[in-house]
XYZ file of C-alpha atoms in Angstrom:
563
model
C 17.429 4.231 17.573
C 18.732 0.679 16.975
C 19.726 0.480 20.564
C 16.245 1.564 21.783
C 14.650 -1.147 19.484
C 16.954 -3.911 20.601
C 16.297 -2.787 24.314
C 12.455 -2.909 23.551
C 12.515 -6.431 22.298
C 14.800 -7.620 25.220
C 12.480 -6.009 27.804
C 9.268 -7.058 26.064
C 9.729 -10.546 24.581
C 6.151 -10.690 23.617
C 6.959 -8.059 20.980
C 9.763 -10.115 19.588
C 7.558 -13.261 19.465
C 4.854 -11.588 17.366
C 7.536 -9.783 15.264
C 9.031 -13.189 14.420
C 5.520 -14.637 13.582
C 4.729 -11.611 11.346
C 7.990 -11.681 9.535
C 7.929 -15.533 9.398
C 4.470 -15.747 7.662
C 5.661 -13.124 5.227
C 8.852 -14.954 4.477
C 6.882 -18.159 4.308
C 4.515 -16.686 1.626
C 7.268 -16.106 -0.776
C 6.574 -18.259 -3.909
C 9.362 -20.069 -5.984
C 7.051 -21.691 -8.643
C 4.737 -23.981 -6.569
C 7.190 -24.049 -3.725
C 7.117 -21.763 -0.608
C 8.661 -22.264 2.829
C 5.412 -21.955 4.834
C 4.727 -19.883 7.882
C 6.199 -22.366 10.331
C 9.701 -22.577 8.816
C 9.465 -18.757 8.002
C 8.897 -18.093 11.691
C 11.806 -20.249 12.698
C 14.201 -18.431 10.184
C 12.874 -15.104 11.439
C 13.272 -16.012 15.218
C 16.806 -17.210 14.728
C 17.678 -13.866 13.043
C 15.810 -11.811 15.813
C 17.297 -13.972 18.520
C 20.918 -12.684 17.670
C 19.981 -9.789 20.159
C 19.410 -12.377 23.032
C 15.602 -12.297 23.679
C 14.505 -14.319 26.601
C 10.947 -15.685 26.347
C 9.385 -17.624 29.349
C 9.456 -21.317 28.889
C 5.806 -21.681 29.791
C 4.879 -19.659 26.662
C 6.439 -22.318 24.597
C 4.676 -25.128 26.490
C 1.182 -23.682 26.203
C 1.619 -22.874 22.410
C 2.817 -26.523 21.782
C -0.054 -28.182 23.627
C -2.643 -25.945 21.698
C -0.891 -27.276 18.482
C -0.836 -30.856 19.584
C -4.594 -30.945 20.685
C -5.571 -29.251 17.349
C -3.519 -31.667 15.295
C -5.038 -34.742 17.099
C -8.547 -33.379 16.882
C -8.315 -32.784 13.242
C -6.913 -36.084 12.209
C -8.481 -38.362 14.931
C -11.222 -39.800 12.608
C -8.618 -40.741 9.796
C -6.133 -42.208 12.483
C -8.720 -44.532 14.043
C -10.271 -45.402 10.689
C -6.809 -46.541 9.566
C -6.649 -49.268 12.271
C -9.172 -51.395 10.496
C -10.213 -52.652 7.083
C -8.581 -51.120 4.045
C -6.972 -48.501 6.195
C -4.437 -51.197 7.365
C -2.637 -50.826 3.929
C -2.169 -47.151 4.575
C -1.008 -47.922 8.020
C 1.584 -50.448 6.809
C 2.755 -47.999 4.202
C 3.130 -45.097 6.623
C 4.652 -47.454 9.315
C 7.317 -48.471 6.897
C 8.229 -44.934 5.860
C 8.153 -43.616 9.424
C 10.111 -46.465 10.740
C 12.770 -46.230 8.293
C 12.884 -42.447 8.733
C 13.567 -42.923 12.567
C 16.135 -45.676 11.938
C 18.117 -43.530 9.351
C 17.995 -40.432 11.580
C 19.426 -42.471 14.417
C 22.057 -44.073 12.381
C 23.201 -40.785 10.792
C 23.101 -39.104 14.082
C 25.235 -41.780 15.732
C 27.591 -41.908 12.723
C 28.143 -38.138 12.740
C 28.253 -38.227 16.597
C 25.781 -35.480 16.823
C 24.490 -34.396 20.285
C 20.891 -35.023 21.356
C 19.628 -31.673 20.136
C 21.207 -31.811 16.812
C 19.919 -35.435 16.443
C 16.346 -34.378 17.120
C 16.614 -31.391 14.768
C 18.077 -33.643 12.059
C 14.987 -35.824 12.309
C 12.437 -33.015 12.580
C 13.994 -31.163 9.601
C 14.864 -34.074 7.298
C 11.303 -35.494 7.809
C 9.760 -32.078 7.750
C 7.883 -32.586 11.056
C 8.490 -29.517 13.012
C 6.181 -30.867 15.792
C 8.948 -33.339 16.670
C 10.904 -30.424 17.879
C 8.377 -30.154 20.697
C 8.415 -33.697 21.850
C 12.154 -33.901 21.570
C 12.427 -30.804 23.760
C 10.139 -32.183 26.343
C 12.277 -35.453 26.340
C 15.624 -33.587 26.754
C 14.226 -31.407 29.533
C 13.238 -34.645 31.430
C 16.902 -35.996 31.376
C 19.020 -35.842 34.468
C 21.382 -33.194 33.046
C 22.451 -29.767 34.210
C 20.011 -27.033 33.347
C 22.469 -25.100 31.162
C 23.294 -28.303 29.132
C 19.455 -29.117 28.602
C 18.844 -25.535 27.348
C 21.925 -25.837 24.981
C 20.601 -29.090 23.567
C 17.055 -27.726 23.062
C 18.606 -24.752 21.204
C 20.596 -27.045 18.964
C 17.109 -28.687 17.863
C 16.301 -25.502 16.045
C 19.721 -25.028 14.454
C 19.568 -28.569 12.893
C 15.911 -28.211 11.887
C 16.524 -24.940 10.118
C 19.572 -26.309 8.132
C 17.758 -29.561 7.018
C 14.244 -28.570 6.476
C 14.634 -26.788 3.075
C 16.064 -29.804 1.511
C 13.293 -31.866 3.249
C 10.629 -29.977 1.401
C 12.337 -29.487 -2.044
C 13.467 -33.055 -2.507
C 9.947 -34.765 -2.273
C 8.612 -32.219 -4.813
C 11.317 -32.945 -7.293
C 11.150 -36.680 -6.737
C 7.414 -37.121 -6.868
C 6.739 -34.822 -9.908
C 9.773 -35.835 -11.863
C 11.781 -38.923 -10.914
C 9.043 -41.266 -9.557
C 6.998 -40.966 -12.796
C 10.135 -41.839 -15.006
C 10.996 -44.770 -12.622
C 7.389 -46.114 -13.084
C 7.397 -45.299 -16.824
C 4.227 -43.271 -16.722
C 3.052 -39.760 -17.579
C 1.275 -38.167 -14.557
C -1.206 -36.423 -16.621
C -2.276 -39.397 -18.602
C -2.431 -41.649 -15.536
C -4.323 -39.240 -13.651
C -6.796 -38.720 -16.470
C -7.227 -42.525 -16.843
C -7.960 -42.728 -13.067
C -10.547 -40.022 -13.242
C -12.271 -41.814 -16.151
C -12.158 -45.034 -14.242
C -13.682 -43.279 -11.089
C -16.167 -41.271 -13.102
C -14.708 -38.007 -11.897
C -15.807 -34.828 -13.655
C -14.333 -31.544 -12.532
C -13.991 -27.840 -13.395
C -11.193 -25.340 -12.876
C -11.138 -23.501 -9.572
C -13.593 -20.674 -9.196
C -15.150 -21.658 -12.692
C -18.548 -23.173 -12.905
C -19.879 -24.720 -16.027
C -22.927 -23.165 -17.777
C -24.178 -26.715 -17.830
C -25.789 -27.620 -14.586
C -26.153 -31.392 -13.779
C -29.540 -31.086 -11.939
C -32.665 -29.550 -13.435
C -36.082 -28.712 -12.333
C -38.713 -28.817 -15.028
C -42.598 -28.696 -14.987
C -44.526 -30.940 -17.419
C -48.296 -31.269 -18.111
C -49.502 -34.886 -18.066
C -50.968 -35.561 -21.517
C -49.818 -39.047 -22.334
C -52.567 -41.549 -21.838
C -50.152 -44.124 -20.709
C -49.393 -42.374 -17.498
C -53.063 -41.248 -16.563
C -54.320 -43.133 -13.536
C -50.952 -44.373 -12.502
C -48.969 -43.471 -9.301
C -47.000 -40.341 -9.713
C -43.817 -42.011 -8.565
C -43.847 -44.410 -11.413
C -42.455 -41.456 -13.401
C -39.307 -41.620 -11.230
C -36.163 -42.993 -12.687
C -33.388 -44.587 -10.647
C -30.318 -45.785 -12.728
C -26.606 -46.225 -11.766
C -25.799 -43.276 -13.801
C -28.490 -40.948 -12.315
C -31.807 -40.209 -10.783
C -34.937 -38.336 -11.529
C -37.806 -37.675 -9.110
C -41.220 -36.185 -8.900
C -41.185 -33.366 -6.376
C -44.588 -31.448 -6.634
C -48.011 -31.741 -8.377
C -50.565 -29.053 -9.334
C -54.056 -30.169 -10.060
C -56.058 -27.196 -11.153
C -55.461 -24.311 -8.806
C -54.281 -26.417 -6.025
C -50.681 -27.744 -5.293
C -51.151 -31.259 -3.785
C -48.831 -33.239 -1.439
C -47.305 -36.227 -3.033
C -47.351 -39.825 -1.721
C -47.281 -43.336 -3.051
C -51.059 -43.186 -3.521
C -51.229 -40.060 -5.607
C -52.393 -40.868 -9.051
C -51.955 -38.799 -12.138
C -54.830 -37.137 -13.988
C -54.864 -35.560 -17.390
C -53.874 -31.885 -17.006
C -51.897 -32.416 -13.872
C -48.490 -30.512 -13.778
C -45.657 -32.414 -12.251
C -42.283 -30.984 -11.247
C -39.486 -33.330 -12.317
C -36.109 -33.051 -10.555
C -32.921 -34.846 -11.223
C -30.129 -35.426 -13.703
C -30.640 -33.017 -16.628
C -30.359 -35.580 -19.254
C -32.965 -37.755 -17.622
C -35.444 -34.884 -17.181
C -34.905 -33.868 -20.777
C -35.495 -37.494 -21.962
C -38.468 -38.546 -19.785
C -40.141 -35.168 -19.373
C -41.606 -34.972 -22.789
C -43.073 -38.456 -22.560
C -45.520 -37.018 -19.969
C -46.472 -34.229 -22.072
C -45.205 -30.597 -22.786
C -43.151 -28.531 -20.576
C -45.027 -25.599 -19.108
C -43.935 -22.391 -17.355
C -45.286 -22.480 -13.721
C -43.146 -20.154 -11.582
C -45.188 -20.817 -8.505
C -45.023 -24.544 -8.693
C -41.272 -24.275 -9.167
C -40.858 -21.877 -6.356
C -40.077 -24.135 -3.368
C -37.122 -24.080 -0.887
C -33.816 -25.901 -1.938
C -31.471 -26.548 0.940
C -27.691 -26.921 0.963
C -26.509 -28.792 4.114
C -23.058 -30.122 5.342
C -23.598 -33.478 7.036
C -21.110 -35.513 8.970
C -21.302 -39.214 8.188
C -21.916 -41.400 11.325
C -24.278 -44.107 10.319
C -22.581 -47.498 10.300
C -24.933 -48.783 7.524
C -23.512 -45.999 5.259
C -19.869 -46.061 5.947
C -17.997 -48.467 3.596
C -20.449 -48.010 0.785
C -19.800 -46.323 -2.478
C -21.824 -43.544 -4.097
C -22.653 -45.893 -6.774
C -24.162 -48.429 -4.313
C -26.231 -45.621 -2.638
C -27.656 -44.469 -6.062
C -30.561 -46.902 -5.473
C -30.910 -46.087 -1.744
C -34.543 -45.382 -1.137
C -33.782 -43.138 1.814
C -31.559 -40.875 -0.529
C -34.512 -39.903 -2.705
C -34.435 -36.470 -4.234
C -31.157 -35.425 -2.945
C -27.672 -34.771 -4.596
C -24.228 -34.587 -3.265
C -22.082 -31.438 -4.114
C -18.745 -31.927 -2.234
C -16.990 -34.512 -0.014
C -14.300 -33.475 2.620
C -12.211 -35.948 4.322
C -9.571 -34.653 6.832
C -10.042 -31.156 5.470
C -9.139 -32.314 1.872
C -11.767 -32.193 -0.858
C -12.240 -35.765 -2.172
C -13.275 -36.239 -5.811
C -16.684 -37.578 -6.115
C -17.333 -40.672 -8.362
C -19.578 -43.679 -8.280
C -16.522 -45.545 -6.811
C -15.994 -43.225 -3.920
C -16.436 -44.933 -0.786
C -17.904 -43.023 2.423
C -16.060 -43.172 5.696
C -17.214 -42.209 9.238
C -16.395 -38.691 9.909
C -16.602 -37.592 6.327
C -18.247 -34.252 5.616
C -20.582 -34.241 2.622
C -22.536 -31.383 1.335
C -26.115 -32.267 0.183
C -28.463 -30.358 -2.002
C -32.055 -30.824 -2.725
C -35.644 -29.942 -1.480
C -35.453 -28.933 2.063
C -37.641 -31.887 3.500
C -35.706 -34.434 1.552
C -32.178 -33.049 2.491
C -33.294 -33.016 6.320
C -34.592 -36.568 6.069
C -31.523 -37.840 4.290
C -29.209 -35.993 6.733
C -30.794 -37.881 9.445
C -30.303 -41.190 7.950
C -26.607 -40.397 7.068
C -25.470 -38.771 10.183
C -25.975 -35.098 11.541
C -26.215 -31.753 9.942
C -23.192 -29.704 10.721
C -24.537 -26.472 12.197
C -22.290 -23.577 11.329
C -20.869 -22.056 14.594
C -18.338 -19.330 15.370
C -17.901 -20.363 19.038
C -15.265 -22.794 20.392
C -16.207 -25.202 23.285
C -13.356 -24.102 25.344
C -14.435 -26.283 28.320
C -13.744 -29.309 26.007
C -10.428 -28.053 24.917
C -9.101 -27.271 28.404
C -10.581 -30.609 29.689
C -9.034 -32.519 27.016
C -5.594 -30.993 27.385
C -5.773 -31.524 31.205
C -6.666 -35.097 30.795
C -4.002 -35.691 28.059
C -1.286 -34.079 30.308
C -2.213 -36.210 33.280
C -2.161 -39.396 30.884
C 1.393 -38.454 30.039
C 2.723 -37.904 33.505
C 3.123 -41.488 34.821
C 6.583 -42.849 34.295
C 8.238 -46.254 34.533
C 11.822 -46.657 35.746
C 13.982 -49.350 33.959
C 17.292 -49.235 35.868
C 18.358 -45.616 35.288
C 16.042 -45.197 32.269
C 12.882 -43.225 32.873
C 10.061 -44.043 30.489
C 7.118 -41.802 30.143
C 4.742 -40.670 27.380
C 5.375 -37.078 28.509
C 2.622 -34.465 28.655
C 2.992 -33.708 25.016
C 2.165 -37.067 23.777
C -0.635 -37.396 26.171
C -2.134 -34.220 24.869
C -1.794 -35.495 21.391
C -3.543 -38.729 22.235
C -6.334 -36.582 23.929
C -6.743 -34.710 20.743
C -7.006 -37.937 18.657
C -9.772 -39.368 20.920
C -11.874 -36.218 21.041
C -11.628 -35.680 17.413
C -12.692 -39.218 16.779
C -15.577 -38.811 19.295
C -16.702 -35.752 17.595
C -16.838 -37.700 14.202
C -18.922 -40.413 15.877
C -21.231 -37.998 17.869
C -21.229 -34.683 16.015
C -23.245 -32.933 18.825
C -20.217 -33.627 21.084
C -17.564 -30.962 21.313
C -17.776 -29.128 17.940
C -14.691 -26.974 17.373
C -15.003 -24.656 14.405
C -12.449 -25.409 11.563
C -11.063 -21.871 11.831
C -10.443 -22.398 15.521
C -8.664 -25.632 14.921
C -6.598 -23.924 12.170
C -5.569 -21.191 14.541
C -4.498 -23.645 17.211
C -2.359 -25.566 14.812
C -0.950 -22.715 12.945
C -0.375 -20.307 15.688
C 0.512 -23.087 18.242
C 3.320 -24.552 16.068
C 4.524 -21.416 14.564
C 4.619 -19.709 18.044
C 6.399 -22.700 19.474
C 9.220 -22.745 16.990
C 9.522 -19.042 17.102
C 10.233 -19.395 20.915
C 12.720 -22.068 20.209
C 14.368 -19.851 17.477
C 14.529 -16.920 19.609
C 16.340 -19.027 22.339
C 18.630 -20.549 19.784
C 19.557 -17.255 18.035
C 22.640 -16.578 19.923
C 24.318 -19.804 19.317
C 23.066 -20.206 15.639
C 26.076 -18.958 13.746
C 28.623 -20.799 15.786
C 26.537 -24.114 15.515
C 26.437 -23.697 11.822
C 30.248 -23.240 11.463
C 30.798 -26.315 13.640
C 28.101 -28.823 11.996
C 26.756 -27.177 9.025
C 28.264 -29.402 6.193
C 27.764 -32.582 8.083
C 24.132 -31.719 8.895
C 23.233 -30.790 5.371
C 24.386 -34.241 4.164
C 22.862 -36.074 6.944
C 19.525 -34.322 6.397
C 19.655 -35.248 2.758
C 19.980 -38.977 3.800
C 17.187 -38.706 6.187
C 14.810 -37.211 3.658
C 15.660 -39.319 0.731
C 16.078 -42.902 2.252
C 12.498 -43.322 3.727
C 11.004 -41.839 0.598
C 12.899 -44.404 -1.688
C 12.058 -47.254 0.611
C 8.320 -46.337 0.621
C 8.239 -45.985 -3.106
C 9.722 -49.494 -3.500
C 7.245 -50.835 -0.828
C 4.248 -49.188 -2.309
C 4.969 -50.109 -5.972
C 6.164 -53.641 -5.550
C 4.750 -55.051 -2.286
C 1.433 -53.211 -1.971
C 1.088 -52.665 -5.753
C -0.487 -49.341 -5.278
C -1.848 -47.397 -8.171
C 0.931 -44.920 -9.343
C -1.195 -41.703 -8.667
C -2.267 -42.949 -5.271
C 1.388 -43.939 -4.494
C 2.847 -40.626 -5.169
C 0.217 -38.837 -3.204
C 0.771 -41.320 -0.263
C 4.454 -40.580 -0.273
C 3.591 -36.759 -0.175
C 1.293 -37.643 2.797
C 3.917 -39.680 4.660
C 6.452 -36.974 4.102
C 3.923 -34.502 5.524
C 4.865 -32.026 2.711
C 1.688 -30.213 1.676
C 3.542 -28.266 -1.113
C 4.389 -31.697 -2.615
C 0.694 -32.538 -2.907
C 0.028 -29.087 -4.597
C 2.866 -29.656 -7.019
C 1.548 -33.180 -7.927
C -1.865 -31.981 -8.654
C -0.519 -29.124 -10.811
C 1.773 -31.492 -12.658
C -0.977 -34.101 -13.017
C -3.563 -31.454 -13.886
C -5.833 -33.468 -11.468
C -6.959 -33.632 -7.915
C -6.742 -37.443 -7.627
C -3.380 -37.502 -5.800
C -5.213 -36.425 -2.659
C -6.990 -39.810 -2.702
C -3.724 -41.399 -1.564
C -2.600 -38.397 0.514
C -5.287 -38.039 3.405
C -4.779 -41.164 5.522
C -0.889 -41.469 5.321
C -0.690 -37.657 6.064
C -2.884 -38.135 9.297
C -0.903 -41.114 10.348
C 2.560 -39.685 9.649
C 1.634 -36.589 11.652
C 1.114 -38.690 14.748
C 4.081 -41.090 14.268
C 6.608 -38.560 13.265
C 5.618 -36.163 16.153
C 6.368 -39.074 18.532
C 9.626 -39.732 16.953
C 11.051 -36.698 18.655
C 10.748 -38.417 21.883
C 11.990 -41.700 20.478
C 15.244 -40.208 18.914
C 16.068 -38.563 22.230
C 15.611 -41.757 24.030
C 17.725 -43.873 21.539
C 20.484 -41.360 21.447
C 20.639 -40.971 25.170
C 20.501 -44.727 26.118
C 22.201 -46.394 23.120
C 24.807 -43.793 21.950
């Protein structure tokens, strides 16, 4: 039975690949408090174990999966990446550049000190900095070297070995440091500091899956009885304050429901629908007259729409500034997404191009405001495969040209070219939403399946030499990986705290982003009992994903040319 199973895996490598993925995501789902390995690392571990039976997967499979991952990653972080190149984003760029630069430098120094080969050097970097994508760019760089095929294959296999040994500490260390040691070094209490930041930003939140019985927005019908309002334009009832707004939405006169405009004047007995912040409706409604029950008047369509921000006049402005924006009349904001992360909404929250905001209000008002802000995101289940394929082809061609410096061949490689194409097309979609929409679920599939599948193929290939490599280099790699994880994190902490003078909550969130450790963000939010760390996380996370991925090529170049 066992022989038949092993023979089936060897003869049908696609079964071994999906077995590694299935087992890997199961292993990755195991929870240890707020910590879990995740599907990618789980797939690598499962593949290394399955690979003990010598399963050969065609190399083209690995290349295709990795290109899908790179395009999906670039597409998803493109808007934040280009946004970081100007204005306030330069601080995030400087912070991420310091962290990532130190990470590359320490990985090179440790690899040279320990006399690791090219594959182990690359795996040390990818595992210590928890950037599995660097395995792919490093693999491409190694395969482009003028070495015997067998040696190149061995070096590529060593990447997976070193990554598997160093990745676990690379995930655990940031969680411990950011939730325990960093607050002590700053002399703060995470909960108290986060609560103070929430109060400063005016953030009000509820527990997940729980909604408050108190709803911020109210629709009430009031009969006009107060003589002070009779004969005046209906819009004089409207209230626009920094703390909230109230609008007149509909008017009944006798048996007729009349359209409202700036010339509509109130008469005694008119019934108005007041809509806005509940406290304002309750305060100003009785001034008109008594509240009445009018189901027909209150029965009108309310629309909820997700809108991508593209208007240059809107970007860079806070919700507090937009409170008195005439074009925003009658519309409220429910959620704000930036780079797939929910951003807390407050009067201080500033909008950026490519942000996705969820609007709510009367249908005509929502549609009008959506046109002023950008474009409504129409839900779709289909993926523009022509765009995906074209972008990958263009990116691959961008990466093909090379420059010879003596015996040194310099090239972006097709991997980095595809990553750049993803960045550009993701940014173009944020600027022009009608161009190349790819559903979030499809992007998630490309990134999850692409990277997990890639590392699984690498793991299957590395399986036969895994045990021997651990015996030969295990202790050295563990210590080296710890240095690669801790050094850039500590330098970034010092730089953000004393040079950039970042807010403590934003600083720990930014470090979680530059380490590209999503579990660290989750642990931070749990420890702080607040979503605010995400405010510092999103842009550094996007930038670090790009830089650390490219470092896979750089570490191979440095070790091959300078020892």
